[in-house]
Amino acid sequence: KSQRYQEIINSPAFLFGRLLADLWCAAFVWKKIREFPYAITNEVFRTIEAEPGSIPTWMYEEVERLRRQYGFFHWHLAFPEVFASGGSAGGFDVVLGNPPWERIKLQEKEWFAERHPGIAGAANAAQRRRMIEALQQSDPALYRAFAEDRRKAEGESMLVRNSGRFPLCGRGDVNTYTVFTELNRSLINSDGRVGCIVPSGIATDDTTKYFFQDLIARRSLVSLYDFENREGLFLDVDSRMKFCLLTLTGAGRPNPAGAEFIFFAHQTADLGDAEQRFILTAEDIALLNPNTRTCPIFRSRRDAELTRYIYRRVPVLIDESAAEKGNLWGIRFMAMFHMANDSHLFRERKELEREGWELQGNLFVRGRERCLPLYEAKMNHHYDHRWATYTPVGDTRDLTPAEKRDPAYAPLPRYWVEEQHVTEALAGRWGKEWLLSYRWIARSTDERTSISAVAPISAYGNSSPVMLFQHNSAHIVAALDACFASLVFDFAARQKVGGANMTFGTMNQLPVLPPETYSLPCPWAASAPAGGATLADWLLPRVLELVYTTHDLAPFARDCGYDGPPFQWDEERRFQLRCELDAAFFHLYLGSEQEWREAALPELISYFPAPRNAVDYILDTFPIVKRKDEQAFNEYRTKRLIIEYYDRMAAASRNQA
């Protein structure tokens, strides 16, 4: 066998087949330098294919060098009996693996960590680049080694992105696990199976959405079992890392019943927990994530059933497939200033004071010029644009209730931006003196996930994107802000946030009550005559009282039709109002008992016989809110009060009917 093998790999047929395959790969990593007369083009490739002896010696030697450097590997040559044409031999029966999880991009800091710790420890990327360039004089050998490895990584990226070999995963900031997963799928025959261990981002990340969409569309996904590494299943992997056991099937054995999912498992024994396992069909994923067709993240079967019910009742914020009709709110998101790319526009307090600017509230003024505060996400919270302030030493602290009771008190930012830059950023797309923004940093395990706030017109960092509305009515924005702040909306958001960011794509696919909802009669406003008070009439005064606690939001109050002074900051009163609003949104999202019975599927009814049972359950999915209440009041006060309001509204609605 050994002798026969040597004869095969040294045969002219094998060597020529390998040369052609190497030549094709080499074209994508070829150095375009004057050392070579010309590069490998399609014409060159076809000429050598027709006349093997026509390849120049210099090209043959360079292709051989590249083969050794990059490790070119050709499946059809290594396993000709597996990839023979015809029959069922067009691939493997089974492919199992744990591919590498690495970015196809040289990481300068990691590369120099052992070779030159000083460069690895540079203060920032710009300083590191200067230190690397200086190596050309101080250590040419190290610089050449770095340049060669960087060029190798760029060549690999070129092949992955542009060869057509990985059409679904060769995109964005490519990670090796994604292209290996696509490769695995291409290596099986029509009846084959793939089983591999890869990061869970294969189903949830934006860069892999085309691959996951294709898996769902072709019904290739059998199961995805997601694990958190908190118990050290992989000792060399960060405990926060999420990975999955992914099983795929060949084109000849599609999975029409839907794929099976488990999320947040910690041990393989968790795979036997029927409550954690649920099935999602292609239709379910199209309902829940119509734009990206990526996978939502559910902790349990009941979470999946409840979220499906909500999405059948409530449309997503922006359905990109429905053109203008898919954006009922006329909303656009904007990251006004990037904290790194736009840092040259940011001014510090000492610098402004040296230049003669005077601090008034949290604005700097010089004559008719103004510098506006740069709001960062950590400064805002629900119905509160004064959640935190920067201190003189550069960290942040929460404002005290006493400070918030002063309607003139303004939080201080870390940086200021000249007003003209804010005006240029908005470019006439917003004509109000206030804005609605939300927190980009958001985790499903935090106390709250969805956090938005109405705040004065100002500069906003990319951690706090702003929302611009085609119809910029304050009444509409107030309703949307209340929706974003509700616990039932937050519950839905937690099923979509797999990492640490509430991206625009995630926001677009969250279930948001359409604007016309607020024009309907308020079913629990007992004093309203038939056809009288609308939901907007009931909602607006409550939101306004929560939002308008400072003089700098007087323009928002005026746009809401209110000319009075700011409302007094009263912690207990605010708590009562927020619980009342939460109860209202539970009714709006879950519907009446009759609607529940008519629309809910049997499995959901088995978990939650009535919507009130679902309210009880959703409130228990916020453990930090519960823990803080129990520490302060010896009870889950938020839950008790919301359910009390919910029951009163339900009774009032029945009486109205």
XYZ file of C-alpha atoms in Angstrom:
657
model
C 0.000 0.000 0.000
C 2.824 2.369 0.853
C 4.523 1.657 -2.455
C 1.276 2.113 -4.391
C 0.575 5.383 -2.568
C 4.012 6.755 -3.496
C 3.443 5.776 -7.113
C 0.119 7.638 -7.179
C 1.323 10.894 -5.627
C 4.368 10.934 -7.913
C 2.406 10.140 -11.045
C 2.150 12.809 -13.786
C -1.670 12.793 -13.523
C -1.651 13.515 -9.776
C 1.130 16.110 -9.977
C -0.607 17.927 -12.803
C -3.945 17.865 -10.942
C -2.246 19.283 -7.852
C -0.460 21.937 -9.910
C -3.728 23.163 -11.397
C -5.402 23.261 -7.989
C -2.379 25.003 -6.425
C -2.295 27.455 -9.321
C -5.947 28.379 -8.752
C -5.348 28.983 -5.028
C -2.110 30.855 -5.671
C -3.914 33.381 -7.859
C -5.645 34.802 -4.782
C -2.518 35.141 -2.630
C -0.093 36.114 -5.402
C 2.175 39.071 -4.653
C 1.702 41.775 -7.253
C 5.341 42.893 -7.356
C 7.825 43.683 -10.119
C 9.835 40.576 -9.227
C 7.373 38.560 -11.336
C 6.720 39.408 -15.005
C 2.968 38.893 -14.606
C 0.338 37.477 -12.268
C -1.896 34.423 -12.609
C -4.933 35.417 -14.653
C -7.727 33.280 -16.061
C -5.977 33.298 -19.441
C -2.713 32.109 -17.869
C -4.558 29.387 -15.970
C -6.357 28.137 -19.096
C -3.138 28.111 -21.101
C -1.324 25.983 -18.523
C -4.377 23.733 -18.221
C -4.209 23.067 -21.964
C -0.383 22.876 -22.152
C 1.141 21.749 -18.818
C 4.688 22.366 -20.053
C 3.974 26.031 -20.735
C 4.249 27.140 -17.099
C 7.400 29.283 -16.611
C 9.953 28.005 -14.122
C 9.704 31.170 -11.971
C 5.928 30.738 -11.719
C 6.167 27.034 -10.903
C 8.696 27.713 -8.134
C 6.547 30.502 -6.636
C 3.424 28.329 -6.721
C 5.357 25.587 -4.903
C 6.554 28.101 -2.306
C 3.010 29.372 -1.767
C 1.715 25.805 -1.452
C 4.141 25.188 1.402
C 3.504 28.561 3.042
C -0.296 28.429 2.954
C -0.717 24.668 3.151
C -2.978 24.327 0.122
C -5.170 21.246 0.499
C -7.449 19.796 -2.186
C -10.221 17.470 -1.084
C -10.882 15.979 -4.517
C -7.223 14.914 -4.768
C -6.828 13.713 -1.184
C -10.077 11.689 -1.292
C -10.809 10.917 -4.939
C -12.982 7.933 -4.045
C -15.209 10.174 -1.866
C -15.608 12.993 -4.377
C -15.943 10.887 -7.520
C -18.761 12.080 -9.724
C -22.062 10.241 -9.809
C -23.912 8.090 -7.320
C -23.767 8.843 -3.606
C -19.990 9.340 -3.617
C -20.201 13.103 -3.976
C -18.994 13.718 -0.436
C -18.583 12.213 3.017
C -21.348 10.445 4.895
C -20.360 12.244 8.114
C -18.134 15.211 8.941
C -17.331 15.783 12.626
C -15.087 18.510 13.956
C -14.155 21.311 16.314
C -12.690 23.898 13.910
C -10.411 26.742 15.053
C -12.120 29.910 16.313
C -9.772 32.642 15.097
C -10.130 35.829 13.103
C -8.518 35.770 9.646
C -6.740 38.998 10.406
C -3.382 39.527 12.025
C -3.859 40.989 15.506
C -0.884 43.276 16.063
C -1.113 43.245 19.857
C -1.217 39.436 20.029
C 1.526 39.005 17.420
C 3.968 41.203 19.360
C 2.956 39.945 22.834
C 5.972 37.606 23.091
C 8.165 39.000 20.315
C 8.131 42.639 21.498
C 6.041 43.298 24.678
C 6.711 47.029 24.424
C 4.813 47.257 21.127
C 2.046 45.009 22.441
C 1.629 47.319 25.426
C 1.381 50.552 23.401
C -1.125 53.069 24.711
C -3.237 53.012 21.528
C -3.319 51.740 17.950
C -1.708 54.868 16.498
C 1.274 54.620 18.824
C 1.596 50.906 18.085
C 1.704 51.568 14.328
C 4.487 54.159 14.796
C 6.511 51.704 16.892
C 6.069 48.988 14.269
C 7.269 51.269 11.472
C 10.316 52.182 13.571
C 11.342 48.499 13.526
C 12.491 48.931 9.916
C 15.542 50.697 11.351
C 15.881 49.162 14.818
C 15.065 45.494 14.071
C 14.682 44.824 10.316
C 14.412 41.047 10.781
C 11.463 41.363 13.162
C 9.804 43.874 10.855
C 10.195 41.503 7.871
C 8.701 38.617 9.869
C 5.755 40.804 10.874
C 5.234 42.050 7.314
C 5.320 38.499 5.962
C 2.785 37.214 8.479
C 0.564 40.235 7.846
C 0.772 39.607 4.094
C -0.065 35.926 4.659
C -3.188 36.859 6.661
C -4.221 39.310 3.940
C -3.757 36.567 1.336
C -5.928 34.157 3.300
C -8.584 36.835 3.628
C -8.442 37.524 -0.109
C -8.956 33.849 -0.947
C -11.807 33.420 1.532
C -13.635 36.595 0.480
C -13.088 36.659 -3.281
C -12.554 33.126 -4.543
C -16.232 32.160 -4.469
C -15.297 29.146 -2.356
C -17.196 30.526 0.661
C -20.061 32.587 -0.783
C -22.090 32.675 2.432
C -19.462 33.066 5.179
C -16.626 34.841 3.345
C -17.938 38.230 4.460
C -17.262 40.943 7.003
C -14.710 40.339 9.735
C -14.202 36.664 8.861
C -13.591 34.099 11.578
C -12.194 30.680 10.694
C -15.046 28.843 12.408
C -17.570 30.292 9.955
C -15.730 29.224 6.806
C -14.975 25.801 8.291
C -18.693 25.356 8.983
C -19.545 26.267 5.399
C -16.777 23.928 4.225
C -18.100 21.070 6.372
C -21.511 21.451 4.816
C -20.057 21.354 1.299
C -18.101 18.165 2.060
C -21.064 15.883 2.786
C -23.056 13.952 0.221
C -26.794 14.426 -0.270
C -27.607 12.018 2.583
C -24.735 13.079 4.847
C -24.585 14.773 8.231
C -22.347 17.433 9.808
C -21.687 17.707 13.524
C -19.384 20.470 14.748
C -18.660 22.636 17.773
C -18.650 26.335 16.878
C -19.474 29.665 18.552
C -23.218 30.317 18.745
C -22.733 33.378 16.597
C -23.094 31.036 13.612
C -26.859 31.461 14.108
C -27.152 34.934 15.618
C -24.423 37.210 14.224
C -24.974 39.641 11.384
C -21.896 38.410 9.476
C -23.257 34.836 9.361
C -26.880 35.676 8.622
C -26.656 34.633 4.968
C -25.350 31.213 5.944
C -28.028 30.728 8.585
C -30.717 31.980 6.197
C -29.605 29.361 3.680
C -29.647 26.615 6.310
C -33.225 27.504 7.201
C -34.407 28.028 3.624
C -33.007 24.645 2.526
C -34.112 22.989 5.791
C -30.536 21.854 6.407
C -30.473 22.602 10.144
C -31.240 19.603 12.362
C -30.353 21.016 15.778
C -28.422 23.746 17.549
C -27.582 23.206 21.223
C -26.094 26.352 22.745
C -23.799 26.269 25.803
C -22.345 28.895 28.102
C -18.848 27.967 29.257
C -19.502 29.001 32.873
C -18.663 25.542 34.213
C -15.433 25.217 32.260
C -16.332 22.662 29.617
C -13.438 24.194 27.658
C -10.768 25.198 30.173
C -8.871 27.469 27.772
C -12.004 29.335 26.643
C -13.430 32.370 28.449
C -16.283 31.421 30.808
C -18.581 33.918 29.058
C -18.043 32.313 25.663
C -21.143 30.834 24.033
C -20.686 27.889 21.692
C -23.007 25.301 20.218
C -23.290 21.741 18.989
C -24.439 22.238 15.407
C -25.944 19.398 13.373
C -26.670 19.773 9.649
C -28.135 17.426 7.074
C -27.515 16.929 3.369
C -29.755 18.209 0.583
C -31.254 14.759 0.052
C -32.534 14.542 3.638
C -34.112 17.942 4.435
C -35.622 18.532 7.858
C -39.191 19.731 7.200
C -40.388 19.547 10.813
C -38.175 22.402 11.998
C -34.883 22.475 13.849
C -34.484 21.710 17.539
C -32.849 24.339 19.760
C -31.514 24.632 23.283
C -29.949 27.824 24.621
C -28.019 28.576 27.824
C -27.118 24.953 28.581
C -24.154 24.454 30.952
C -23.611 20.694 30.854
C -24.452 17.977 28.351
C -26.983 16.651 30.866
C -29.055 19.781 30.141
C -29.779 18.373 26.682
C -32.192 15.950 28.317
C -34.332 18.746 29.798
C -37.493 18.793 27.678
C -38.453 22.238 29.004
C -35.286 23.779 27.564
C -35.812 22.233 24.131
C -38.023 23.806 21.498
C -38.535 23.638 17.748
C -38.468 26.560 15.328
C -39.575 26.264 11.728
C -38.514 28.438 8.823
C -41.859 30.220 9.178
C -41.215 30.914 12.877
C -37.825 32.466 12.160
C -39.309 34.563 9.338
C -41.945 35.810 11.810
C -39.487 36.592 14.613
C -36.609 37.967 12.523
C -38.043 38.890 9.110
C -35.079 41.057 8.071
C -32.052 38.944 8.981
C -33.628 35.468 9.391
C -31.140 34.923 12.220
C -32.007 32.850 15.257
C -33.747 34.299 18.330
C -32.480 33.140 21.710
C -34.912 31.493 24.108
C -34.112 30.117 27.531
C -37.067 27.742 27.515
C -39.915 26.339 25.464
C -42.407 28.578 27.242
C -40.328 31.656 26.338
C -40.433 30.563 22.703
C -44.198 29.991 22.756
C -44.904 33.291 24.501
C -42.661 35.277 22.161
C -44.259 33.662 19.114
C -47.665 34.748 20.403
C -46.490 38.349 20.867
C -45.056 38.495 17.348
C -48.287 37.200 15.856
C -50.072 40.158 17.474
C -47.466 42.902 17.167
C -45.424 43.798 14.058
C -41.689 44.463 14.092
C -40.510 48.062 14.259
C -39.180 48.017 10.678
C -39.981 45.210 8.232
C -37.474 45.764 5.450
C -39.353 43.468 3.070
C -42.435 45.697 3.121
C -40.738 48.892 1.813
C -42.398 52.079 3.135
C -45.293 50.181 4.697
C -42.793 48.276 6.794
C -41.678 51.414 8.665
C -44.923 52.578 10.243
C -43.155 54.949 12.616
C -41.115 56.642 9.886
C -38.056 56.094 12.062
C -34.342 56.218 11.277
C -31.475 55.476 13.642
C -28.299 57.517 13.698
C -25.018 57.249 15.558
C -24.287 60.967 15.772
C -20.626 60.900 16.877
C -18.262 57.944 17.023
C -16.229 57.993 20.223
C -13.018 56.990 18.373
C -13.378 58.332 14.836
C -14.804 61.705 15.894
C -12.658 62.223 18.980
C -10.970 65.243 17.347
C -14.293 67.107 17.779
C -14.507 66.455 21.520
C -13.506 69.246 23.914
C -12.574 68.865 27.584
C -13.552 71.243 30.351
C -10.048 72.518 31.107
C -9.418 73.221 27.436
C -12.666 75.197 27.061
C -12.094 77.217 30.213
C -8.605 78.171 29.001
C -10.170 79.468 25.798
C -12.625 81.683 27.655
C -15.756 79.549 27.499
C -18.152 79.857 30.474
C -20.062 76.898 31.925
C -23.812 77.548 32.195
C -25.648 74.492 33.483
C -23.978 71.794 31.404
C -23.413 74.007 28.337
C -20.304 76.027 27.601
C -21.021 79.480 26.184
C -18.761 82.082 24.590
C -20.616 85.016 23.120
C -23.121 83.521 20.691
C -21.227 80.249 20.429
C -22.226 77.162 22.396
C -20.604 73.833 23.179
C -23.169 71.117 23.854
C -22.647 68.202 26.251
C -21.800 64.840 24.701
C -24.297 62.348 26.113
C -23.067 58.799 26.572
C -25.308 55.802 27.228
C -24.414 55.546 30.908
C -25.865 59.037 31.527
C -29.459 58.066 30.583
C -32.096 55.696 31.911
C -35.851 55.168 31.634
C -37.628 58.549 31.631
C -34.447 60.116 32.971
C -31.733 61.975 31.039
C -30.033 62.811 34.348
C -29.248 59.280 35.482
C -25.498 59.852 35.913
C -22.918 62.624 35.794
C -19.165 62.704 35.301
C -17.007 63.671 38.269
C -13.850 65.840 38.181
C -11.652 62.716 38.300
C -13.270 61.285 35.167
C -15.555 58.565 36.499
C -19.349 58.656 36.826
C -21.799 58.615 39.696
C -25.592 58.451 39.872
C -27.395 61.674 40.628
C -29.046 61.806 44.039
C -32.819 62.280 44.482
C -32.077 65.706 46.009
C -30.188 66.769 42.870
C -33.001 65.501 40.675
C -35.554 67.486 42.641
C -33.791 70.621 41.385
C -35.221 71.227 37.870
C -32.184 73.368 37.006
C -29.583 70.740 37.923
C -27.803 69.384 34.844
C -25.407 66.407 34.694
C -21.890 67.062 33.433
C -20.479 65.055 30.521
C -16.929 63.950 29.916
C -16.714 65.952 26.676
C -18.407 68.821 24.863
C -18.969 69.340 21.118
C -19.378 72.675 19.367
C -23.006 73.237 18.393
C -22.212 73.645 14.697
C -21.017 70.032 14.520
C -24.312 68.809 16.000
C -26.218 70.918 13.471
C -24.109 69.482 10.644
C -24.637 65.921 11.908
C -28.407 66.348 11.903
C -28.249 68.172 8.532
C -31.805 69.470 8.720
C -33.255 66.016 9.399
C -34.681 67.009 12.780
C -36.442 70.221 13.688
C -37.006 69.782 17.415
C -35.060 70.859 20.499
C -35.142 67.370 21.989
C -34.288 63.827 20.883
C -35.076 60.225 21.768
C -32.004 58.015 22.219
C -31.357 54.494 23.464
C -28.512 52.492 24.996
C -26.424 50.509 22.538
C -24.760 48.458 25.296
C -27.424 45.969 26.336
C -27.309 42.434 27.689
C -30.146 40.009 28.303
C -28.697 39.293 31.757
C -28.656 42.922 32.956
C -31.286 44.388 35.281
C -32.962 45.870 32.198
C -32.119 45.387 28.530
C -34.076 48.067 26.630
C -33.261 51.573 27.914
C -34.288 54.783 26.141
C -34.747 58.412 27.162
C -36.032 61.726 25.846
C -33.274 64.307 26.290
C -32.463 67.862 25.128
C -30.950 68.397 21.688
C -27.255 67.797 22.171
C -24.299 65.710 21.023
C -24.655 61.936 21.406
C -21.930 59.298 21.283
C -22.285 56.050 19.339
C -23.108 54.231 22.592
C -26.310 56.293 22.628
C -27.803 56.317 19.097
C -30.632 58.748 18.406
C -33.934 58.139 16.643
C -35.210 60.512 13.981
C -38.869 60.438 12.947
C -40.431 61.394 9.660
C -43.485 62.600 11.570
C -41.792 64.115 14.584
C -44.846 64.531 16.792
C -44.044 64.653 20.494
C -47.163 62.582 21.203
C -45.860 59.803 18.963
C -42.379 59.890 20.495
C -43.836 59.832 24.018
C -45.816 56.693 23.172
C -42.771 54.983 21.687
C -40.585 55.914 24.661
C -43.176 54.397 27.010
C -43.300 51.262 24.871
C -39.495 50.878 24.943
C -39.500 51.328 28.741
C -42.155 48.663 29.395
C -41.236 45.325 30.921
C -43.185 43.312 28.351
C -41.224 44.956 25.514
C -38.031 44.325 27.471
C -38.960 40.648 27.755
C -39.230 40.421 23.969
C -35.931 42.294 23.533
C -34.129 39.792 25.778
C -34.962 37.010 23.362
C -33.024 38.844 20.624
C -29.898 40.185 22.337
C -27.316 37.426 22.247
C -24.227 39.549 22.911
C -23.679 42.936 24.503
C -25.165 45.292 21.895
C -28.646 46.426 20.920
C -27.780 46.899 17.261
C -29.939 48.720 14.718
C -30.721 45.339 13.177
C -31.914 44.037 16.539
C -34.014 47.144 17.216
C -35.656 46.907 13.802
C -36.897 43.399 14.549
C -38.389 44.021 17.995
C -42.213 43.916 18.325
C -43.506 47.487 18.549
C -47.169 48.458 18.700
C -48.001 50.477 15.556
C -48.806 54.210 15.869
C -52.524 53.711 15.143
C -52.818 51.703 18.380
C -52.746 54.927 20.354
C -55.674 56.390 18.403
C -57.970 53.632 19.667
C -60.316 54.191 22.626
C -58.723 53.398 25.970
C -60.586 50.274 27.177
C -59.898 50.815 30.892
C -60.614 54.575 31.074
C -63.952 54.151 32.859
C -64.749 57.848 32.847
C -64.378 58.161 29.086
C -67.575 58.245 27.036
C -67.869 55.892 24.078
C -65.430 57.001 21.405
C -63.907 59.487 23.866
C -60.469 59.246 25.468
C -57.922 57.439 23.360
C -54.931 55.468 24.547
C -52.777 58.486 23.629
C -54.959 60.711 25.850
C -54.464 58.309 28.755
C -50.770 57.743 28.080
C -49.413 61.226 27.377
C -49.929 62.931 30.771
C -48.234 60.030 32.549
C -45.222 59.970 30.230
C -44.952 63.757 30.330
C -44.899 63.775 34.137
C -42.098 61.201 34.111
C -40.029 62.908 31.406
C -40.529 66.625 32.091
C -38.663 67.198 35.370
C -36.128 69.783 34.139
C -36.219 73.191 32.478
C -34.128 71.984 29.549
C -37.006 69.746 28.398
C -39.544 72.592 28.277
C -39.519 72.390 24.435
C -40.672 68.762 24.654
C -43.436 69.703 27.090
C -44.604 72.533 24.805
C -44.679 70.171 21.832
C -46.879 67.885 23.950
C -49.264 70.814 24.530
C -48.167 71.595 28.094
C -46.912 75.066 29.108
C -46.575 74.560 32.862
C -43.441 74.221 34.993
C -41.464 70.953 35.269
C -43.012 68.231 37.404
C -41.513 67.634 40.835
C -39.190 64.631 41.047
C -40.990 62.294 43.458
C -39.578 58.766 43.690
C -42.758 57.133 44.975
C -45.009 58.944 42.513
C -42.725 57.973 39.628
C -42.740 54.346 40.747
C -46.539 54.308 40.783
C -46.738 55.856 37.304
C -44.246 53.405 35.833
C -46.094 50.415 37.288
C -49.346 51.745 35.857
C -47.735 52.134 32.421
C -46.254 48.637 32.626
C -49.678 47.196 33.416
C -51.136 49.040 30.422
C -48.539 47.676 28.017
C -49.091 44.143 29.306
C -52.742 44.548 28.266
C -51.776 45.986 24.888
C -49.205 43.286 24.078
C -51.025 40.237 25.429
C -54.619 41.217 24.688
C -57.806 40.397 26.537
C -58.717 36.949 27.846
C -60.973 36.416 24.840
C -58.213 37.405 22.397
C -55.832 35.125 24.266
C -58.154 32.117 23.974
C -58.796 32.772 20.289
C -55.172 33.353 19.210
C -52.998 31.343 21.594
C -51.956 27.860 20.536
C -52.691 24.844 22.785
C -49.117 24.500 24.049
C -49.067 28.150 25.151
C -52.437 27.695 26.886
C -50.982 24.715 28.747
C -48.331 27.015 30.196
C -50.495 30.122 30.608
C -54.263 29.515 30.767
C -54.872 33.290 30.716
C -52.781 36.395 29.906
C -52.535 37.233 33.602
C -50.505 34.044 34.096
C -48.120 35.266 31.399
C -47.791 38.641 33.173
C -46.865 36.832 36.379
C -44.263 34.756 34.527
C -42.695 37.652 32.594
C -42.214 39.680 35.766
C -40.295 36.767 37.294
C -37.843 36.803 34.359
C -36.282 39.993 35.769
C -34.355 38.527 38.734
C -32.291 41.642 39.489
C -35.406 43.829 39.708
C -36.886 41.231 42.034
C -33.745 40.953 44.188
C -33.430 44.716 44.645
C -37.086 44.994 45.629
C -36.775 42.198 48.167
C -33.663 43.761 49.663
C -35.343 47.167 50.003
C -38.967 46.226 50.770
C -38.929 42.534 51.772
C -41.203 41.778 48.800
C -41.221 41.925 45.015
C -43.066 45.248 45.192
C -42.820 46.023 41.465
C -44.595 42.792 40.575
C -47.310 43.222 43.213
C -48.174 46.753 42.138
C -48.118 46.032 38.382
C -50.481 43.092 38.850
C -52.775 45.218 41.021
C -52.977 47.837 38.271
C -53.343 45.097 35.654
C -56.321 43.567 37.491
C -58.007 46.961 37.921
C -57.600 47.701 34.220
C -58.965 44.273 33.288
C -62.033 44.830 35.494
C -62.554 48.334 34.073
C -62.247 47.000 30.528
C -64.889 44.330 31.212
C -67.208 46.973 32.653
C -66.670 49.193 29.605
C -67.516 46.300 27.318
